[in-house]
PDB file of C-alpha atoms in Angstrom:
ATOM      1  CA  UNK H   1     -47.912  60.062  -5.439  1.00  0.00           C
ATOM      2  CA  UNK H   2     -44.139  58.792  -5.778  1.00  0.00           C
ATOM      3  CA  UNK H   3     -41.376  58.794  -8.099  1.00  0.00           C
ATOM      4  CA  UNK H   4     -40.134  55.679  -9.388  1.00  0.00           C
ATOM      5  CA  UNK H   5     -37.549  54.955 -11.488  1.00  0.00           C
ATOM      6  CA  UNK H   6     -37.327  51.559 -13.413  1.00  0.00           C
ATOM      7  CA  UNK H   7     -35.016  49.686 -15.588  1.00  0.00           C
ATOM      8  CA  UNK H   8     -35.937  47.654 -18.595  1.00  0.00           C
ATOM      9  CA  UNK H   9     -39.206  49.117 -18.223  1.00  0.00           C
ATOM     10  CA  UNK H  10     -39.964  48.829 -21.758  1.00  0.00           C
ATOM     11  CA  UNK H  11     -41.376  45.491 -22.549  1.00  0.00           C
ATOM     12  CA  UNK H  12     -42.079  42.358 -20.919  1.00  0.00           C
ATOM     13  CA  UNK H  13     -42.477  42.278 -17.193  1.00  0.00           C
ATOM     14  CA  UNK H  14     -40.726  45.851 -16.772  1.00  0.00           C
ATOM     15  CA  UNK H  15     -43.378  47.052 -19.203  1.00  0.00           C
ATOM     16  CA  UNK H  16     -46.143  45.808 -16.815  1.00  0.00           C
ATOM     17  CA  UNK H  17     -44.761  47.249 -13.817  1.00  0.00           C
ATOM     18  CA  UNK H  18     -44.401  50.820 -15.539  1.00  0.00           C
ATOM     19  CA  UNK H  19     -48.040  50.342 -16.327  1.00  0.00           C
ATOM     20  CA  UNK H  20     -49.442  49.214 -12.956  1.00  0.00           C
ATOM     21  CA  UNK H  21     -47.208  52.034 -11.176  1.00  0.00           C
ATOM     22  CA  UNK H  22     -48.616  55.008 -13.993  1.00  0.00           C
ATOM     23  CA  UNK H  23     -52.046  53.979 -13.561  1.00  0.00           C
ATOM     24  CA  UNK H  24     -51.870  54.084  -9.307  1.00  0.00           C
ATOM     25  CA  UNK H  25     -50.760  58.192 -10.416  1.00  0.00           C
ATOM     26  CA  UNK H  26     -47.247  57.390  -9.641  1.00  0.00           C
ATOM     27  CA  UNK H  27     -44.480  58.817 -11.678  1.00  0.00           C
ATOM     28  CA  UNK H  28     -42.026  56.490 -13.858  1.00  0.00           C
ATOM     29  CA  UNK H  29     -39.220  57.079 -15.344  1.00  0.00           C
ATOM     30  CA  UNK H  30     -37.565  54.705 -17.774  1.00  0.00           C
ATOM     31  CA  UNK H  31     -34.104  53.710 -18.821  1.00  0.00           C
ATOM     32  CA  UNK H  32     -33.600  51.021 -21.181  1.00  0.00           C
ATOM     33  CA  UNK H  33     -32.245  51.089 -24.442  1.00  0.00           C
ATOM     34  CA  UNK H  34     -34.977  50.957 -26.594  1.00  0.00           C
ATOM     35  CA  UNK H  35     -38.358  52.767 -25.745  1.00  0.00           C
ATOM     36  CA  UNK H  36     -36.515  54.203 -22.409  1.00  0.00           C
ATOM     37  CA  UNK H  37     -37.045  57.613 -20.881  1.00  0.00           C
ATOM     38  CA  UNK H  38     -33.598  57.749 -20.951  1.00  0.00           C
ATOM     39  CA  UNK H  39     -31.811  55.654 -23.605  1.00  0.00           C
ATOM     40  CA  UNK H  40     -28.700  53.353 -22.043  1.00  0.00           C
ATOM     41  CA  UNK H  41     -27.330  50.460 -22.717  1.00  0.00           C
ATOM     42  CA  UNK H  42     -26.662  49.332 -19.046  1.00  0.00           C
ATOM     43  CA  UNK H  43     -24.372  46.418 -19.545  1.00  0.00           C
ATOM     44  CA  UNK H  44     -22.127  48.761 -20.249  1.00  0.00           C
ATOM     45  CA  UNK H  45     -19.969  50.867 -17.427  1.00  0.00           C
ATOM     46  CA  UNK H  46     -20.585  54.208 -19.821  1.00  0.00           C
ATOM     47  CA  UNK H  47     -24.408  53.427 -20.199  1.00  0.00           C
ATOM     48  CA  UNK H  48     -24.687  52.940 -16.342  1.00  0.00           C
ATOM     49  CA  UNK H  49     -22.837  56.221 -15.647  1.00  0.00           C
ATOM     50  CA  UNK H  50     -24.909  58.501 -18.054  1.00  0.00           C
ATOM     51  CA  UNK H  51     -28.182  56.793 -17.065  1.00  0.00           C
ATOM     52  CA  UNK H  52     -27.669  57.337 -13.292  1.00  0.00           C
ATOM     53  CA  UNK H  53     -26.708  61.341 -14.413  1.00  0.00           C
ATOM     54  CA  UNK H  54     -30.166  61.758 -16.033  1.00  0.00           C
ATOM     55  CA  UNK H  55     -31.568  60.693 -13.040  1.00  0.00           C
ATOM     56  CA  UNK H  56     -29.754  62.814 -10.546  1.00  0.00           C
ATOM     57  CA  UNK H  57     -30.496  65.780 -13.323  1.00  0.00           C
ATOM     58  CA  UNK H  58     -34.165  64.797 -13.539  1.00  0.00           C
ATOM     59  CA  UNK H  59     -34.546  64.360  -9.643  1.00  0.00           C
ATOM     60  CA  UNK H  60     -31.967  65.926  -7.556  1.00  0.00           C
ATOM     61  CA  UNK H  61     -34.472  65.804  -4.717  1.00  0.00           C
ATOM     62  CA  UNK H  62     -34.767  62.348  -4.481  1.00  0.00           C
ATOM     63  CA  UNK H  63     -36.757  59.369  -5.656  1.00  0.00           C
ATOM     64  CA  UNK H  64     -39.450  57.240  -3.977  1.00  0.00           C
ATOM     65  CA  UNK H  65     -38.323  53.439  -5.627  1.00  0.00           C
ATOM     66  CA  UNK H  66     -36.154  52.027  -7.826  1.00  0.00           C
ATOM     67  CA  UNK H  67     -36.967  48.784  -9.805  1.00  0.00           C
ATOM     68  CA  UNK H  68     -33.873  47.030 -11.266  1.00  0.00           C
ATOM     69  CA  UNK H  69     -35.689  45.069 -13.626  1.00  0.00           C
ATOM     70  CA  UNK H  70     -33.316  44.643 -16.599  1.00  0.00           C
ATOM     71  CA  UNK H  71     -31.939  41.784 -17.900  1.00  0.00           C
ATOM     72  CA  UNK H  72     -31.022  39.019 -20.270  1.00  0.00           C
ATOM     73  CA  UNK H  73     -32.014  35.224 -20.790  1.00  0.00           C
ATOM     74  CA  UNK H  74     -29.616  32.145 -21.149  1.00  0.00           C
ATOM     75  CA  UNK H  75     -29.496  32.480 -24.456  1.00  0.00           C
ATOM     76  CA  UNK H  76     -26.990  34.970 -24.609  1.00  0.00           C
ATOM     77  CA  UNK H  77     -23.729  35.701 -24.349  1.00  0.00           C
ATOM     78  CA  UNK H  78     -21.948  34.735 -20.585  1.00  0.00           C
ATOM     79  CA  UNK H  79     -20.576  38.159 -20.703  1.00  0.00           C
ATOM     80  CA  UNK H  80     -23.909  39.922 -21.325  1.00  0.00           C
ATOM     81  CA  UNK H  81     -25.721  37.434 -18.725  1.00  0.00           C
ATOM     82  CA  UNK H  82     -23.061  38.587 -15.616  1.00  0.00           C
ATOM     83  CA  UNK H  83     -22.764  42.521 -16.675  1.00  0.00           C
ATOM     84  CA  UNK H  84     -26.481  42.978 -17.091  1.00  0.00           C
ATOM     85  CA  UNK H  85     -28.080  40.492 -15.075  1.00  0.00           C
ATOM     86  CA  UNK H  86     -25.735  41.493 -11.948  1.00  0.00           C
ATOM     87  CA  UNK H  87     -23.312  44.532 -12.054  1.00  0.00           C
ATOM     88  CA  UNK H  88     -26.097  46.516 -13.597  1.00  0.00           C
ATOM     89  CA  UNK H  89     -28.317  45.932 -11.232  1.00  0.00           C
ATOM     90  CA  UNK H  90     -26.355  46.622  -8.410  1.00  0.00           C
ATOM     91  CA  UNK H  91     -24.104  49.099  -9.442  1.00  0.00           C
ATOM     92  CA  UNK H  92     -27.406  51.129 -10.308  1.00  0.00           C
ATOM     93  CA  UNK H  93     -28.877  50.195  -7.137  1.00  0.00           C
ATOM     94  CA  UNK H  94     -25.879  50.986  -4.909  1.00  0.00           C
ATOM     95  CA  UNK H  95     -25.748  54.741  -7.554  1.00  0.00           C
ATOM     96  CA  UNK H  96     -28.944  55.854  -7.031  1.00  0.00           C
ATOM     97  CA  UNK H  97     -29.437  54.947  -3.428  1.00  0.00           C
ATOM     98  CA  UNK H  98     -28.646  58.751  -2.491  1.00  0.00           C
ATOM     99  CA  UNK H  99     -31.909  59.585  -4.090  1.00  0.00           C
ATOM    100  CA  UNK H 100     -33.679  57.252  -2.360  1.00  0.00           C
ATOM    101  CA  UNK H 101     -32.543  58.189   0.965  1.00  0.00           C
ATOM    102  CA  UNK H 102     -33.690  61.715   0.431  1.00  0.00           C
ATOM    103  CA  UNK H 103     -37.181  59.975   0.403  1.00  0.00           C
ATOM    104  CA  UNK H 104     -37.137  56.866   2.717  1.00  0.00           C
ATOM    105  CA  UNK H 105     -37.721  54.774  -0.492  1.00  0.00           C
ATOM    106  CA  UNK H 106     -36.882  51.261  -1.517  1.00  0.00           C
ATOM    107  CA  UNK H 107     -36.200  49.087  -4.369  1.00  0.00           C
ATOM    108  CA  UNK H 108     -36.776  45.405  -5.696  1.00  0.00           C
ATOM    109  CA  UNK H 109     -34.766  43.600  -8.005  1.00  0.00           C
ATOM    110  CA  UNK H 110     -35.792  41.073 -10.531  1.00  0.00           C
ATOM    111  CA  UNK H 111     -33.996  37.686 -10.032  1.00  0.00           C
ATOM    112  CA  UNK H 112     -35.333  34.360 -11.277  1.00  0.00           C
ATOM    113  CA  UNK H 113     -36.473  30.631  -8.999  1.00  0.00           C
ATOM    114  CA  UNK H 114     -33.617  29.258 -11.037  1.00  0.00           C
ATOM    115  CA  UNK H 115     -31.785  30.341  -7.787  1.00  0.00           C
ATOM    116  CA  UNK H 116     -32.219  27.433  -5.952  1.00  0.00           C
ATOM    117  CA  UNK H 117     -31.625  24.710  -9.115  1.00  0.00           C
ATOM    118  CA  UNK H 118     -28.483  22.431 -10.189  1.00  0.00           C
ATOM    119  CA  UNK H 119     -27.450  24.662 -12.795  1.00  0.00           C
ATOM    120  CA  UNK H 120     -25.497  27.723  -9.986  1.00  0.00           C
ATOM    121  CA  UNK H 121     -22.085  27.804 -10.489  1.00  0.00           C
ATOM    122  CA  UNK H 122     -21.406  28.407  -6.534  1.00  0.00           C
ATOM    123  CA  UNK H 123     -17.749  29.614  -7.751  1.00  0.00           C
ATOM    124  CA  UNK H 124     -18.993  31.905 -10.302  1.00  0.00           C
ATOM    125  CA  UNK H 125     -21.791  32.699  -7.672  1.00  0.00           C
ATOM    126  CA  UNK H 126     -18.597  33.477  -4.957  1.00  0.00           C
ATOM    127  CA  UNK H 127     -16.830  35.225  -8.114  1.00  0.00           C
ATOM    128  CA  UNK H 128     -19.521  37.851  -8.337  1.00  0.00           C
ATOM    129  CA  UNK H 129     -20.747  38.784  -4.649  1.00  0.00           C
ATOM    130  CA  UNK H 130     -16.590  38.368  -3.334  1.00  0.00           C
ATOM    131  CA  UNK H 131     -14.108  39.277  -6.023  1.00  0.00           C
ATOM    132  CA  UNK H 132     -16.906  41.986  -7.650  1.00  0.00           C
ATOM    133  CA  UNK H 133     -14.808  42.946 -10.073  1.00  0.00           C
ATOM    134  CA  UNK H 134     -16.729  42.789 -13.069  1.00  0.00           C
ATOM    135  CA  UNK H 135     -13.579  43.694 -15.495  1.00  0.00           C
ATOM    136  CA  UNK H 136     -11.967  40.423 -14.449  1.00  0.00           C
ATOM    137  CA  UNK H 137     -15.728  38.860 -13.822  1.00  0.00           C
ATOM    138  CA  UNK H 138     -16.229  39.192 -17.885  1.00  0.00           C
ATOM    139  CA  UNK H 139     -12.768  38.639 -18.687  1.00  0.00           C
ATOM    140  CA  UNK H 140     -13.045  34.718 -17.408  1.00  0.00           C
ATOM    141  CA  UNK H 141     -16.580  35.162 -19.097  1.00  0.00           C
ATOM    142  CA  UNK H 142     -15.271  34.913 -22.221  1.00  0.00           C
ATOM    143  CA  UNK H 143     -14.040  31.517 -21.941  1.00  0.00           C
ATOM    144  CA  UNK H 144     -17.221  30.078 -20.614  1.00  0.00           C
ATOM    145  CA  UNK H 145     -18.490  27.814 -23.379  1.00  0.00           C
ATOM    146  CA  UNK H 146     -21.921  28.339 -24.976  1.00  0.00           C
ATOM    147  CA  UNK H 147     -23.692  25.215 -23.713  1.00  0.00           C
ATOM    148  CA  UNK H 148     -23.052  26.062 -20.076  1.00  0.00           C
ATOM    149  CA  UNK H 149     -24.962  29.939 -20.750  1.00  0.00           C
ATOM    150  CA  UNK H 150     -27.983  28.327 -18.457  1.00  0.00           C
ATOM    151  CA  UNK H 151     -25.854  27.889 -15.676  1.00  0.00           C
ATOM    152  CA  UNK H 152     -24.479  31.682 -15.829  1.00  0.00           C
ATOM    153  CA  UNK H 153     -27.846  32.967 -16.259  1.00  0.00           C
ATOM    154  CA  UNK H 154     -28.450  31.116 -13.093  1.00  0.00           C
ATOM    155  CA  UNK H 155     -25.337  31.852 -11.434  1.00  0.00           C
ATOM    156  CA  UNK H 156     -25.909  35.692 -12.401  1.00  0.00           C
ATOM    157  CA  UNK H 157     -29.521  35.532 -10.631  1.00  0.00           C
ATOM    158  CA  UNK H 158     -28.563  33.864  -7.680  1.00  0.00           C
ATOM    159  CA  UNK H 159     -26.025  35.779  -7.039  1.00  0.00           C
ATOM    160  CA  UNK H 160     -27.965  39.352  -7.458  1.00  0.00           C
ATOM    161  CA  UNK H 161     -30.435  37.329  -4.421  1.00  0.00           C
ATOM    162  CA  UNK H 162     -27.140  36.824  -1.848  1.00  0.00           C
ATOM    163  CA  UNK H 163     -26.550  40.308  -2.654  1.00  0.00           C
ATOM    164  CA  UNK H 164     -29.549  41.689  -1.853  1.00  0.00           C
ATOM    165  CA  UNK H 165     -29.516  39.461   1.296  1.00  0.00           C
ATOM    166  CA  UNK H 166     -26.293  40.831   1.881  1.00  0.00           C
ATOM    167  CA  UNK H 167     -26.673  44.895   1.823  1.00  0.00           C
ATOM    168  CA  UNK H 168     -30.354  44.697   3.413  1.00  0.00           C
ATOM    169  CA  UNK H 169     -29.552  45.857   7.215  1.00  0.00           C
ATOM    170  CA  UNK H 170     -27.442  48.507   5.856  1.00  0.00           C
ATOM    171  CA  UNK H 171     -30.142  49.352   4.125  1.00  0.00           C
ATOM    172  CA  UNK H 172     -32.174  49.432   6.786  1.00  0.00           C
ATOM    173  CA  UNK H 173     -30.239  51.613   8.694  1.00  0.00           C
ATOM    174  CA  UNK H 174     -30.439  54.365   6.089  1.00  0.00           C
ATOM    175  CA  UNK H 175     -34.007  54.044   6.188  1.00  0.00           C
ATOM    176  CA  UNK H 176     -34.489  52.097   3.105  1.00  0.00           C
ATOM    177  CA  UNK H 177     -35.259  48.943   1.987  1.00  0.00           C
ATOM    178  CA  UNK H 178     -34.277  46.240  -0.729  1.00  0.00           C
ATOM    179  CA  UNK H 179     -35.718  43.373  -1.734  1.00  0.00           C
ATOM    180  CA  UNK H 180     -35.930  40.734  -4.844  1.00  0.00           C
ATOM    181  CA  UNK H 181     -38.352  38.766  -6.727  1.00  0.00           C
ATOM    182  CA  UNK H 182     -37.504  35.529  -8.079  1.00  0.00           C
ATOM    183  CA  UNK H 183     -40.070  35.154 -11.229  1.00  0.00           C
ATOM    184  CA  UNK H 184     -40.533  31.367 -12.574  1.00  0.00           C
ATOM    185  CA  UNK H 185     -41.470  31.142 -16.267  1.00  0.00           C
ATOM    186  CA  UNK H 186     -43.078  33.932 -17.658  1.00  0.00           C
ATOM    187  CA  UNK H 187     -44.628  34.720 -21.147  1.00  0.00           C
ATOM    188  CA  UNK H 188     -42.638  38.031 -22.667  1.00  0.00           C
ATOM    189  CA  UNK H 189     -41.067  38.231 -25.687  1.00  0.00           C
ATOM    190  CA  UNK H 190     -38.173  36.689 -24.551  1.00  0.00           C
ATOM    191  CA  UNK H 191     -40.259  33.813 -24.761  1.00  0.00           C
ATOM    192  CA  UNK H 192     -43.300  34.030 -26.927  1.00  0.00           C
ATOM    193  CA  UNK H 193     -40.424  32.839 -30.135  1.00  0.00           C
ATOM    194  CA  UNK H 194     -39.624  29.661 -28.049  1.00  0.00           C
ATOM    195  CA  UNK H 195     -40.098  26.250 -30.353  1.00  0.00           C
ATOM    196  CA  UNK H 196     -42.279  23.815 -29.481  1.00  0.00           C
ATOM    197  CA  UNK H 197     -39.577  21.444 -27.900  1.00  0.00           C
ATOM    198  CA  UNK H 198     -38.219  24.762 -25.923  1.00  0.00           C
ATOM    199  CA  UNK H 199     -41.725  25.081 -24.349  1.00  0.00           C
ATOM    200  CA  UNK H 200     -41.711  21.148 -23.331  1.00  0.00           C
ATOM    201  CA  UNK H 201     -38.517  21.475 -22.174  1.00  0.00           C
ATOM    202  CA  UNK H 202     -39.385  24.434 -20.059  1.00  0.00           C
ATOM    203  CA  UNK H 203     -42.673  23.056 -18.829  1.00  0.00           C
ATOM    204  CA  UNK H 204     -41.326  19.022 -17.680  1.00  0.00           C
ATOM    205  CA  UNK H 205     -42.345  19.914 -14.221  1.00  0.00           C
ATOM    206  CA  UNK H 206     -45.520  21.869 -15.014  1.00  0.00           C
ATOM    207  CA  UNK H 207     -46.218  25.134 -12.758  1.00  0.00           C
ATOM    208  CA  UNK H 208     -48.773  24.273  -9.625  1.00  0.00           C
ATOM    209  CA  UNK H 209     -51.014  27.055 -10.669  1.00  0.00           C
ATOM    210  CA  UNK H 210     -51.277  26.176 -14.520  1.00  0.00           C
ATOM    211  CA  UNK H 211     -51.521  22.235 -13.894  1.00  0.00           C
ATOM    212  CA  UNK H 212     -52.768  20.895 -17.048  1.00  0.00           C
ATOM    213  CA  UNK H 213     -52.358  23.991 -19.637  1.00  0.00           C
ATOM    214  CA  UNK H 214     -49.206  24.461 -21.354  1.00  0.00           C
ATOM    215  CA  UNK H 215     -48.860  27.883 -20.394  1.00  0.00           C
ATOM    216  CA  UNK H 216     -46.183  29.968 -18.540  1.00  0.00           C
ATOM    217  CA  UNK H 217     -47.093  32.594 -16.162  1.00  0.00           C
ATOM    218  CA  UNK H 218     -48.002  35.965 -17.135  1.00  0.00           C
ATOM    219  CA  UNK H 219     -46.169  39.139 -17.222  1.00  0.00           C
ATOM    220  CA  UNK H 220     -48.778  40.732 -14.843  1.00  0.00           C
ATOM    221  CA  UNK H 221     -48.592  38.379 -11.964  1.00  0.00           C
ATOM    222  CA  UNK H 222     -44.899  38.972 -11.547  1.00  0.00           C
ATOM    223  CA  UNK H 223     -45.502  42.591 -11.962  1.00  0.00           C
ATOM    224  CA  UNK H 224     -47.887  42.737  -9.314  1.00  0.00           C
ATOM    225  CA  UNK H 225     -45.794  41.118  -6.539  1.00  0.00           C
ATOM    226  CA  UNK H 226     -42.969  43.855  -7.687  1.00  0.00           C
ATOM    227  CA  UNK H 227     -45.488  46.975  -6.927  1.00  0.00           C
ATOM    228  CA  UNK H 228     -46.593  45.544  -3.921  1.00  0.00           C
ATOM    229  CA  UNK H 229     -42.846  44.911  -2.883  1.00  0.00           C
ATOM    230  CA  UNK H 230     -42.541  48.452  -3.779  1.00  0.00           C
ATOM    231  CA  UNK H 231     -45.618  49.937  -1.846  1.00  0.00           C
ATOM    232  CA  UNK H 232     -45.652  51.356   1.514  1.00  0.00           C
ATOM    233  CA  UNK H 233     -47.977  48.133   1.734  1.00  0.00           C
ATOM    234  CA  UNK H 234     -44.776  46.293   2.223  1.00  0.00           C
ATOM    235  CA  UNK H 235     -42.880  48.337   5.082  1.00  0.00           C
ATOM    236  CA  UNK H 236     -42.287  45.603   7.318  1.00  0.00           C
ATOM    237  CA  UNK H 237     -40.350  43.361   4.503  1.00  0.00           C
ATOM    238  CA  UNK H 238     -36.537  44.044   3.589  1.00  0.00           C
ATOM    239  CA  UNK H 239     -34.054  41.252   2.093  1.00  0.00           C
ATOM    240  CA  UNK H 240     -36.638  38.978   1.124  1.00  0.00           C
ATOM    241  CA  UNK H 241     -36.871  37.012  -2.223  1.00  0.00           C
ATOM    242  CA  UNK H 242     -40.094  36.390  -3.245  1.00  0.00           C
ATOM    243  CA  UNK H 243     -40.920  33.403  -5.553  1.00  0.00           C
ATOM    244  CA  UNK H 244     -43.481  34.581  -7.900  1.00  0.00           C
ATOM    245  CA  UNK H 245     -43.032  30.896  -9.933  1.00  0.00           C
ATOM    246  CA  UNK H 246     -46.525  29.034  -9.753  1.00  0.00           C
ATOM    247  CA  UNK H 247     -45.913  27.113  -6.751  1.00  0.00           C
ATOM    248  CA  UNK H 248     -42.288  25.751  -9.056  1.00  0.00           C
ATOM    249  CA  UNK H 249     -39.635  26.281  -5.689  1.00  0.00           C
ATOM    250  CA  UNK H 250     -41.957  24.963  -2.875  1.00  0.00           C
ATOM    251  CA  UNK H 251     -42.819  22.097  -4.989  1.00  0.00           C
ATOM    252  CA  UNK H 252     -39.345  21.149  -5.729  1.00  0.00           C
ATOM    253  CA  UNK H 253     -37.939  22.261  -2.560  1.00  0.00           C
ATOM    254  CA  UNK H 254     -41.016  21.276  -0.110  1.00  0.00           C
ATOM    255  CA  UNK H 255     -38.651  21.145   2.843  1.00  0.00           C
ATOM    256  CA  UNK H 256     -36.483  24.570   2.767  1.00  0.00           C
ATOM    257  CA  UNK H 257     -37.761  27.571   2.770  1.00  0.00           C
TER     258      UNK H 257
END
């Protein structure tokens, strides 16, 4: 059995995919900062550095996959949304992928299907995957107003996909691979305190495969398309984004794929 570490592994989809890898006999190691293994915040540089130390300490001969799973929702702060959502993922990534060449492994990121909708910020997009800078990323961060948080969360997401696009030959040539999944809306407890007129709003183009329930997606499905990503199952795929959303991106996007 393999060695995975994970990222926000503690609740919500993370928790899921810590549960579904444990119970296949694997072993999973967590770093979040509440519940974690390891305790980090990873938005922060410090948090990032300490958490990738434990794991070198922990397995200096190498780990079988890495799920960057944590994150943060629109609702906060466009500094929070662009350190966690994107430098932590692939400054952890791009840390631990020593470990995972000792073992041929491979890791999947969690991104979001707002990818592909009006709310990217192609600058900010450009801003993260060219300039990658994320001292001067968060320092324009702070002057992004709060009613335009959706379209950093979005942004952030979108741009964690191009760069996953981006590094997957080299990747490949070091005998790894990398891939994403792009989750539509899923019930975690980021959500379950939504309002009434937050779940409408959310749900004005209902998902394909809940047509006619009010319901979002659950945590499981989009687990179970990140340990498949993560199985030797999946050898032949590297730099794909997979839409776990309900049918949501080929619905609204019918002709691009």
């Amino acid at each position: 059995m393999g060695i995975y570490v994970i990222t926000g592994g503690t609740t919500g989809i993370g928790a899921q995919v810590r549960k579904m890898l444990v119970e296949e006999g694997h072993e999973v190691f967590n770093l979040d900062f509440k519940g974690g293994d390891y305790l980090a915040d990873l938005s922060k540089p410090e948090g990032r550095k300490g958490a990738m130390e434990a794991v070198f300490e922990k397995y200096p001969d190498g780990i079988d996959g890495l799920i960057c799973n944590a994150g943060v929702g629109p609702v906060f702060p466009p500094t929070a949304i662009f350190s966690l959502n994107f430098f932590a993922s692939t400054q952890m990534a791009e840390g631990l992928r020593p470990l995972l060449k000792k073992k041929g492994g491979c890791c999947v990121v969690t991104s979001s299907n707002s990818i592909t909708n009006h709310t990217v910020r192609e600058d900010w997009v450009d801003m993260l995957t060219n300039v990658n800078d994320e001292e001067r990323v968060l320092e324009i961060a702070k002057e992004i107003p709060d009613n335009l948080r959706p379209h950093a969360y979005s942004s952030s997401k979108h741009a964690l996909a191009r760069w996953v696009r981006r590094v997957s030959p080299s990747w490949a040539t070091d005998g790894l691979r990398i891939n994403a999944v792009a989750p539509g809306n899923t019930t975690t407890p980021m959500t379950k305190g939504m309002t009434e007129a937050q779940m409408d709003a959310a749900l004005l183009i209902p998902i394909p495969t809940r047509y006619g329930r009010k319901e979002f997606l659950d945590a499981e499905e989009i687990a179970n398309g990140i340990v498949f990503l993560a199985s030797k199952k999946a050898s032949g795929i590297n730099g794909a984004i997979l839409f776990i959303d309900g049918g949501i991106d080929a619905l609204l996007r019918s002709e691009r794929f």
